[in-house]
Short mmCIF file of C-alpha atoms and ligand atoms in Angstrom, two decimals:
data_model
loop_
_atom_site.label_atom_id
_atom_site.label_comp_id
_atom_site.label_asym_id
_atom_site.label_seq_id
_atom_site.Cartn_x
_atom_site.Cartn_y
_atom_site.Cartn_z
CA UNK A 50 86.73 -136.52 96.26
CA UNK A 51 87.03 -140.15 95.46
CA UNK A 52 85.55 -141.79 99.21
CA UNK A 53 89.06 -143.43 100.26
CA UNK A 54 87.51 -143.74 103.08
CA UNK A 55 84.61 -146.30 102.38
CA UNK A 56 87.26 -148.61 100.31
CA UNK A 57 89.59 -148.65 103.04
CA UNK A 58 86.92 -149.47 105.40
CA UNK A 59 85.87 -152.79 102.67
CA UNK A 60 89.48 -153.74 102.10
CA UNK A 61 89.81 -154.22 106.37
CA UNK A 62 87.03 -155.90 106.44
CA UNK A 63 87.61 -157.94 103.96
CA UNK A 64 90.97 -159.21 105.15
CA UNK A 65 89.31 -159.57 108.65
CA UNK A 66 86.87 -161.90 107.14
CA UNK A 67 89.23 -164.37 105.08
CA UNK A 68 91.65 -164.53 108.14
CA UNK A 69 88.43 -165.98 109.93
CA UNK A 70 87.71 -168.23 106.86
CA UNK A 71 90.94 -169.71 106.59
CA UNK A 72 90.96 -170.26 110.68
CA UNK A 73 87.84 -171.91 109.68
CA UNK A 74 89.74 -173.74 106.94
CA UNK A 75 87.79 -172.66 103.86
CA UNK A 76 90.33 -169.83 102.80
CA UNK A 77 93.48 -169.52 101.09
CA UNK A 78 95.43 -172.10 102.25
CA UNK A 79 93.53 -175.25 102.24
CA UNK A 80 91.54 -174.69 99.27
CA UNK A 81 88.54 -176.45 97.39
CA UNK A 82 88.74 -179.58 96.14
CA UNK A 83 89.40 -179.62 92.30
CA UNK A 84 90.05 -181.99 89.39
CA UNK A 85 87.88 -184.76 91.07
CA UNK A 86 86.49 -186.05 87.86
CA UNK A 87 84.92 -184.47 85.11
CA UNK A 88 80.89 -182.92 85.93
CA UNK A 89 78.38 -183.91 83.32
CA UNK A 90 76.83 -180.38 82.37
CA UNK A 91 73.69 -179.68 84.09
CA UNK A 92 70.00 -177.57 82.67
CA UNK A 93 70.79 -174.36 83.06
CA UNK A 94 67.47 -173.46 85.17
CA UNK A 95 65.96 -170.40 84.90
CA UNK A 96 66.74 -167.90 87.72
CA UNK A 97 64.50 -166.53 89.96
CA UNK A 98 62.87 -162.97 88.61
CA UNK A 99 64.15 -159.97 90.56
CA UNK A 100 67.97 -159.88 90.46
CA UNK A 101 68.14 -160.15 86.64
CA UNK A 102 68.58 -157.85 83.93
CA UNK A 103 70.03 -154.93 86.24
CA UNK A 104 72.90 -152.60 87.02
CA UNK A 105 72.88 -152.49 90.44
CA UNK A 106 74.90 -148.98 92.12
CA UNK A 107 76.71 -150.34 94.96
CA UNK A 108 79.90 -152.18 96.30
CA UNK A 109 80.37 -155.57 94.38
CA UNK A 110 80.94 -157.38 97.47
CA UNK A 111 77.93 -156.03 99.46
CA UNK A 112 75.94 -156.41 96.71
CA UNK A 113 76.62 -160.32 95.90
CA UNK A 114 76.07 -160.84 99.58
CA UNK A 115 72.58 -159.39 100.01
CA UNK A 116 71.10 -159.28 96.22
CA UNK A 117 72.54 -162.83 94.94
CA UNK A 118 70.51 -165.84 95.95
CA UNK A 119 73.48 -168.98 96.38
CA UNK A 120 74.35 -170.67 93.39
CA UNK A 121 72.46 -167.93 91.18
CA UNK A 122 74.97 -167.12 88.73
CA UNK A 123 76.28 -169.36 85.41
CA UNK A 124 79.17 -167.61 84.57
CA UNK A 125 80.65 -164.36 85.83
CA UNK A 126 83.70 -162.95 83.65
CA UNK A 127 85.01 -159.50 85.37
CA UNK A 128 88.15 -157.49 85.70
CA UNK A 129 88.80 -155.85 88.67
CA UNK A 130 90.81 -152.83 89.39
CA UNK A 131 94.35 -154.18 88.95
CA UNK A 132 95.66 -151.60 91.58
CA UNK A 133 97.94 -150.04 89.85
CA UNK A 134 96.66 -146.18 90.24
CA UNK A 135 94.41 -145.76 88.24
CA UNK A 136 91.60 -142.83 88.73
CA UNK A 137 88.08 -144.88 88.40
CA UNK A 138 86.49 -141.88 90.71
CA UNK A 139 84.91 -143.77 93.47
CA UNK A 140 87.42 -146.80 94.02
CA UNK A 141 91.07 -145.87 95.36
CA UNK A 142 92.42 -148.53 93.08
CA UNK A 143 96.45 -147.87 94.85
CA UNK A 144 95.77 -150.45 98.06
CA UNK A 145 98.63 -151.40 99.97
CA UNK A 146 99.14 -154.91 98.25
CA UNK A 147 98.65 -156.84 101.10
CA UNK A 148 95.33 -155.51 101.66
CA UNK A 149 94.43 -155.82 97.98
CA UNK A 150 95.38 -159.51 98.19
CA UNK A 151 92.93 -159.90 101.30
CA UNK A 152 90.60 -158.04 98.94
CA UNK A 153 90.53 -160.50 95.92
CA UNK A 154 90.63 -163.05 98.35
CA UNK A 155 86.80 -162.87 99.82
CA UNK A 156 85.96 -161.39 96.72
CA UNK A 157 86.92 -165.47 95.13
CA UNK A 158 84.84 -166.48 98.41
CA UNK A 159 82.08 -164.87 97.46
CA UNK A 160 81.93 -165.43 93.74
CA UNK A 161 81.99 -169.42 95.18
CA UNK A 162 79.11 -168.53 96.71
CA UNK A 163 76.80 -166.72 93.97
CA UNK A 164 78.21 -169.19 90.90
CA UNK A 165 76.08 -172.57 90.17
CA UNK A 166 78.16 -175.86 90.80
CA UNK A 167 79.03 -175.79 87.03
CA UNK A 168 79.35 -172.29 86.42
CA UNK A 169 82.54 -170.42 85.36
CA UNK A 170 84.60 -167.20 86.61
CA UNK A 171 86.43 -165.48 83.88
CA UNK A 172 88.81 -163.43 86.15
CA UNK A 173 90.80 -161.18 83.79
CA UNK A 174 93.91 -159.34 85.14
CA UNK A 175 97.39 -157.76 84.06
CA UNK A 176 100.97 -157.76 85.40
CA UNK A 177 103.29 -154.08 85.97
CA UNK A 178 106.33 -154.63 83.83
CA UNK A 179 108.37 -154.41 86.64
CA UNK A 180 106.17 -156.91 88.69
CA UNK A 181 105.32 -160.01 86.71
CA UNK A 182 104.35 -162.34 89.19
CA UNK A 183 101.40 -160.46 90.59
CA UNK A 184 98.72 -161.79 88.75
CA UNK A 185 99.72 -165.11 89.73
CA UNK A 186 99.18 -163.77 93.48
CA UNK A 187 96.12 -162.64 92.58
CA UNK A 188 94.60 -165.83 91.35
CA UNK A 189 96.07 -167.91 94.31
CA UNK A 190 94.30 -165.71 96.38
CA UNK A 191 91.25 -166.64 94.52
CA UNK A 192 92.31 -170.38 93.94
CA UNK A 193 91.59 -170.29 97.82
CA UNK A 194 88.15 -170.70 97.14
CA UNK A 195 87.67 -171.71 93.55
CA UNK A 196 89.68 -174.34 91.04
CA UNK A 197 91.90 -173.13 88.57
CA UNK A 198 90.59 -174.65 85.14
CA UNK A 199 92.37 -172.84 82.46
CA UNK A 200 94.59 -169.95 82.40
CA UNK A 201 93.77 -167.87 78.87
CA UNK A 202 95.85 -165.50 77.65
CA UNK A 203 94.43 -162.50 76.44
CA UNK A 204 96.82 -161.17 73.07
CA UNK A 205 96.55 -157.55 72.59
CA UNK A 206 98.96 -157.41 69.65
CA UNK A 207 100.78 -159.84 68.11
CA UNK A 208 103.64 -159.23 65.10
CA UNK A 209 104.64 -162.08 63.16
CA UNK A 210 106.39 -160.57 60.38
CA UNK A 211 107.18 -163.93 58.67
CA UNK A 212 103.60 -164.47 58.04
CA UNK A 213 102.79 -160.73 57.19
CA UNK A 214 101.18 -160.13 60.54
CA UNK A 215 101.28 -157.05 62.46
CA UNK A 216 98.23 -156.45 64.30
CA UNK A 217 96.25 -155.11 67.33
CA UNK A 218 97.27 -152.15 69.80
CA UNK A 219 98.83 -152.08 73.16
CA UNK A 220 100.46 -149.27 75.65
CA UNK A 221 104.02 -149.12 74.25
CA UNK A 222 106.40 -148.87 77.50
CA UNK A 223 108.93 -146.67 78.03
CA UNK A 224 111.92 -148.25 79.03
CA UNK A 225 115.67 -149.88 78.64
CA UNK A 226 114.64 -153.04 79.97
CA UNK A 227 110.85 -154.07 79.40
CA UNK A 228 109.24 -155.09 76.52
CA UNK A 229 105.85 -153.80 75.81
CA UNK A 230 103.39 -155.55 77.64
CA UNK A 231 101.21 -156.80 74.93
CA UNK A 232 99.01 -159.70 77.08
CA UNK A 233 96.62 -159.69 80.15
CA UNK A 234 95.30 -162.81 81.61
CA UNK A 235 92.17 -164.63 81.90
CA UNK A 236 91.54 -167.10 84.56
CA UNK A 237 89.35 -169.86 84.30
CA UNK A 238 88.37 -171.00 88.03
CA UNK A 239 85.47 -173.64 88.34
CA UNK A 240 84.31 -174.66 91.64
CA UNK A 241 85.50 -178.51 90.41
CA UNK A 242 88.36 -178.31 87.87
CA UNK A 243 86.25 -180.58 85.46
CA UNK A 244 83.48 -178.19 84.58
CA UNK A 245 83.06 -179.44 80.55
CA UNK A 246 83.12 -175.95 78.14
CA UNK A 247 82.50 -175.91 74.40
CA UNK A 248 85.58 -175.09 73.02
CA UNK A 249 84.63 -175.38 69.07
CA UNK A 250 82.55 -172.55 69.90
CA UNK A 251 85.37 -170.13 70.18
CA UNK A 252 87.19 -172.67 67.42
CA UNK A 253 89.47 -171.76 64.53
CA UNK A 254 89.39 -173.05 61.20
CA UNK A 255 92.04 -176.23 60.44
CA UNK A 256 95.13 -175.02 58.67
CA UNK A 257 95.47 -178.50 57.60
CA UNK A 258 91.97 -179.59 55.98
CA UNK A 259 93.28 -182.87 56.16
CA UNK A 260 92.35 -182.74 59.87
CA UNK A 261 88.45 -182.14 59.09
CA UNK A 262 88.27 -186.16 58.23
CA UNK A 263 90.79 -187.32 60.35
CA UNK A 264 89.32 -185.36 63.68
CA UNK A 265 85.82 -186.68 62.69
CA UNK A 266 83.24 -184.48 64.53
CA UNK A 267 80.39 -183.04 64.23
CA UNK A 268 81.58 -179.75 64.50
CA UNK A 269 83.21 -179.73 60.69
CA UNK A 270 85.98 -177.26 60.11
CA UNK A 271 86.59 -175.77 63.81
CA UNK A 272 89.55 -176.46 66.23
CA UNK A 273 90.04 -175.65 69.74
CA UNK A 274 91.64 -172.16 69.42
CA UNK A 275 93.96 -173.28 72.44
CA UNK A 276 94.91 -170.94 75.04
CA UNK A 277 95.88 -167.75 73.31
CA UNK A 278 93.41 -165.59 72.10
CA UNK A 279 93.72 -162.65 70.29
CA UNK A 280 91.13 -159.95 70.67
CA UNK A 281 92.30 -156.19 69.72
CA UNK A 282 90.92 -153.36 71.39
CA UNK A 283 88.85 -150.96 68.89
CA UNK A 284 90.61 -148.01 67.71
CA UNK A 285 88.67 -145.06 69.05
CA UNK A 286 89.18 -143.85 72.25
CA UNK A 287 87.39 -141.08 73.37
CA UNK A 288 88.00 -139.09 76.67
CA UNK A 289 84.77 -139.84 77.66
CA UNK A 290 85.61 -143.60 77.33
CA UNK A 291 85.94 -145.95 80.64
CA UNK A 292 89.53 -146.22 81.37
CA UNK A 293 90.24 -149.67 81.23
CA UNK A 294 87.18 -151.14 79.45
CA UNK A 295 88.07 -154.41 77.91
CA UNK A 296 87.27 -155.49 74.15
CA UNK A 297 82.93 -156.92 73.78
CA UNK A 298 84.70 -159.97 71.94
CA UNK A 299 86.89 -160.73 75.48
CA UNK A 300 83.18 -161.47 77.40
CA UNK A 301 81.67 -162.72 74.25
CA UNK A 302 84.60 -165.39 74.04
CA UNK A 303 83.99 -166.37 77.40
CA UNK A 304 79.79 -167.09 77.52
CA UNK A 305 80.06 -169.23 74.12
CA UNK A 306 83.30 -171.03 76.05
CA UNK A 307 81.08 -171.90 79.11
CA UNK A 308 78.18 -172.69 76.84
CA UNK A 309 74.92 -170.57 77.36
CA UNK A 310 70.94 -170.40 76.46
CA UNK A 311 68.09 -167.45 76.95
CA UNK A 312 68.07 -168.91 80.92
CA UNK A 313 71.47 -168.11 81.39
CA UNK A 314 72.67 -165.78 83.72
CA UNK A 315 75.78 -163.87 83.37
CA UNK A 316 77.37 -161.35 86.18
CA UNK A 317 80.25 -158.55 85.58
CA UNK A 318 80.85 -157.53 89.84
CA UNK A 319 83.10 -154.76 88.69
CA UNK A 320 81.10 -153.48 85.68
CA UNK A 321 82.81 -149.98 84.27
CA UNK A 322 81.94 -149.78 81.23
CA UNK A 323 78.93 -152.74 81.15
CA UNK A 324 80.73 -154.14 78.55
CA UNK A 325 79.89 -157.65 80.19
CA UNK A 326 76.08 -157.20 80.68
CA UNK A 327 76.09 -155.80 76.74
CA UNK A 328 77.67 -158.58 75.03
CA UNK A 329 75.57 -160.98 77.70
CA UNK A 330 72.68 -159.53 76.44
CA UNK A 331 73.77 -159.51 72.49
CA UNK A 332 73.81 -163.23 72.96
CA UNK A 333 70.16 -163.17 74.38
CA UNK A 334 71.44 -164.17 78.01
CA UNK A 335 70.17 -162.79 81.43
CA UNK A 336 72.63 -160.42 82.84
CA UNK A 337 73.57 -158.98 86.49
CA UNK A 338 75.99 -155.86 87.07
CA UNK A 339 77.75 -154.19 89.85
CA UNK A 340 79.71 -151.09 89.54
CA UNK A 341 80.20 -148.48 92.38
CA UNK A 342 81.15 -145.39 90.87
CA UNK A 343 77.33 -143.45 89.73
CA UNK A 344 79.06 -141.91 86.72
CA UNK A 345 80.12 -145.74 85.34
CA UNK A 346 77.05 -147.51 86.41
CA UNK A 347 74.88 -144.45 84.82
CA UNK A 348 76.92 -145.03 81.55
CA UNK A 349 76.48 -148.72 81.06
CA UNK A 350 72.69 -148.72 81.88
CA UNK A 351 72.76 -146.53 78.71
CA UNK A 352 75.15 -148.35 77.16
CA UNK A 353 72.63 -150.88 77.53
CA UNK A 354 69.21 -149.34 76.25
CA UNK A 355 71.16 -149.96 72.74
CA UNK A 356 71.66 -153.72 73.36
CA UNK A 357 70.41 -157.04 73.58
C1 SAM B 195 88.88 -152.62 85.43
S1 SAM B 195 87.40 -151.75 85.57
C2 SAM B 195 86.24 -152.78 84.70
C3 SAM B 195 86.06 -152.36 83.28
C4 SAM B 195 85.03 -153.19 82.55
N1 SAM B 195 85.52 -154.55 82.29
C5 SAM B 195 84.64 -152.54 81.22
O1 SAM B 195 84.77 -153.18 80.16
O2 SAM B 195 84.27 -151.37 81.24
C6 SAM B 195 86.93 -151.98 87.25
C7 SAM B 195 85.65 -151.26 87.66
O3 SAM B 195 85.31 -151.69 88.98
C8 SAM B 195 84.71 -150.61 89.67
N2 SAM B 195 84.81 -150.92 91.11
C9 SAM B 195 85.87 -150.75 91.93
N3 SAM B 195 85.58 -151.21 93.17
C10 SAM B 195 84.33 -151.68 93.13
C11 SAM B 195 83.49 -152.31 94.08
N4 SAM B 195 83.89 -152.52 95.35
N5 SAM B 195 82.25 -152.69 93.69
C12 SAM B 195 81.83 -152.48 92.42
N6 SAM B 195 82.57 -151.88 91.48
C13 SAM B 195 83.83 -151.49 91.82
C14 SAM B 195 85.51 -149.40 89.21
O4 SAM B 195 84.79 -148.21 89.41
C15 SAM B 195 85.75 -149.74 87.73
O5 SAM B 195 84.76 -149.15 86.91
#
């Protein structure tokens, strides 16, 4: 039986603890500090052997508290459970929504305590068709402790028959009045609002070539891709499969956004799959992974032996 019990008990405490933050005016409402001039980027320094390289089996939030030295982590990109219902075995992922608010709340807190002062989080979360706004909710909750940098959009399909494109896949809904939902999001939250990213490393090639000579860089033909990326999922699903695993490319996109080198150190707090700590490790970084449920953790640790 899925232990309802032990989330409950986190999701109290939780909003327990942010109600005593933001009495102590370093929650919700008041907020960090953000857009107060751009950071130069600082050497990534090597983190301290121990924490890296593992899937650790336990709650996310427990486990940043007590295994995650401050200001450890470069860049974390995650997706939690959305709340919504779905069975992930150990997590009861259908919260009353106030209490899943509190949730995401000292879960921001917390990643504002593990991430460097110019590391990233890469917070990646989807709306109900009937309930479009709760994302946003979400990510105020976590803009109580972190700054809002960039809001991505994550295209799952995209048809635009006057060009001859039709591509990608998405859950078609069933319904009079909703369109398919064919887009999650990705927040960008920096602990400053001016964290600099390399954005010709997720760049597109000109459409004009023109531009090349006229945008004189170094970086030859490559754009910024602006805000919309497209990144289908891959065809097979198998029953086995995670249930909401997102696409390698989504975390790949991310760590070349922020930037990254053999000393960097990425974290996924609510792991699944591992797809986070694979691609992390594809790109030669350091990685860190939490994921409650045995069955998940077990199957990205494997997932992993074939990486990297
Ligand atoms: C949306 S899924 C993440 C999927 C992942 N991005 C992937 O590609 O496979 C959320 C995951 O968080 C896990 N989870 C839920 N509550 C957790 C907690 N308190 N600590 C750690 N993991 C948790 C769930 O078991 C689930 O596997």
């Amino acid at each position: 039986m899925p232990a309802r019990g032990r989330r409950r008990e986190g999701g109290r405490k939780a909003k327990a603890t942010l109600a005593g933050a933001e009495s102590r005016g370093q929650g919700a409402r008041l907020g960090p500090a953000c857009g107060r001039g751009a950071q130069a980027p600082r050497a990534r320094t090597a983190a301290p052997a121990g924490f890296a390289n593992r899937v650790y089996e336990m709650d996310c939030m427990r486990g940043m508290r007590e295994r995650l030295p401050e200001k450890s982590i470069d860049i974390i990109v995650t997706s939690p459970p959305y709340n919504i219902g779905v069975d992930y075995g150990m997590h009861d992922d259908a919260m009353p929504f106030d209490e899943y608010l509190g949730w995401m709340g000292e879960f921001g807190a917390i990643c504002g305590r593990v991430l460097k002062d110019d590391g990233s989080l890469y917070f990646n979360i989807g709306d109900k068709a009937s309930d479009e706004f709760r994302s946003f909710r979400v990510a105020q909750r976590i803009a109580g402790s972190l700054c809002l940098q960039n809001t991505l959009h994550w295209v799952k399909s995209i048809a635009i028959p006057e060009h001859g494109v039709n591509a990608g896949h998405f859950k078609p809904v069933n319904s009079r009045r909703y369109v398919n939902n064919c887009h999650e999001y990705i927040f960008h939250f920096t602990k400053s609002g001016s964290v600099p990213i390399n954005k010709t490393a997720v760049g597109v090639p000109y459409a004009d070539k023109s531009n090349i000579a006229r945008w004189s860089h170094d970086n030859g033909d490559k754009r910024d891709r602006g805000n919309q990326w497209f990144i289908p999922y891959d065809t097979v699903v198998s029953k086995k499969d995670h249930p909401a695993a997102f696409p390698e490319k989504l975390p790949e996109m991310c760590i070349r956004l922020s930037g990254f080198g053999k000393s960097t150190v990425v974290l996924d707090p609510f792991l699944g799959s591992g797809t986070t700590c694979v691609a992390a490790a594809r790109l030669g970084c350091r990685y860190v992974g939490f994921e409650i449920d045995p069955g998940h953790a077990r199957a990205s640790r494997e997932r992993l032996l074939g990486a990297a």
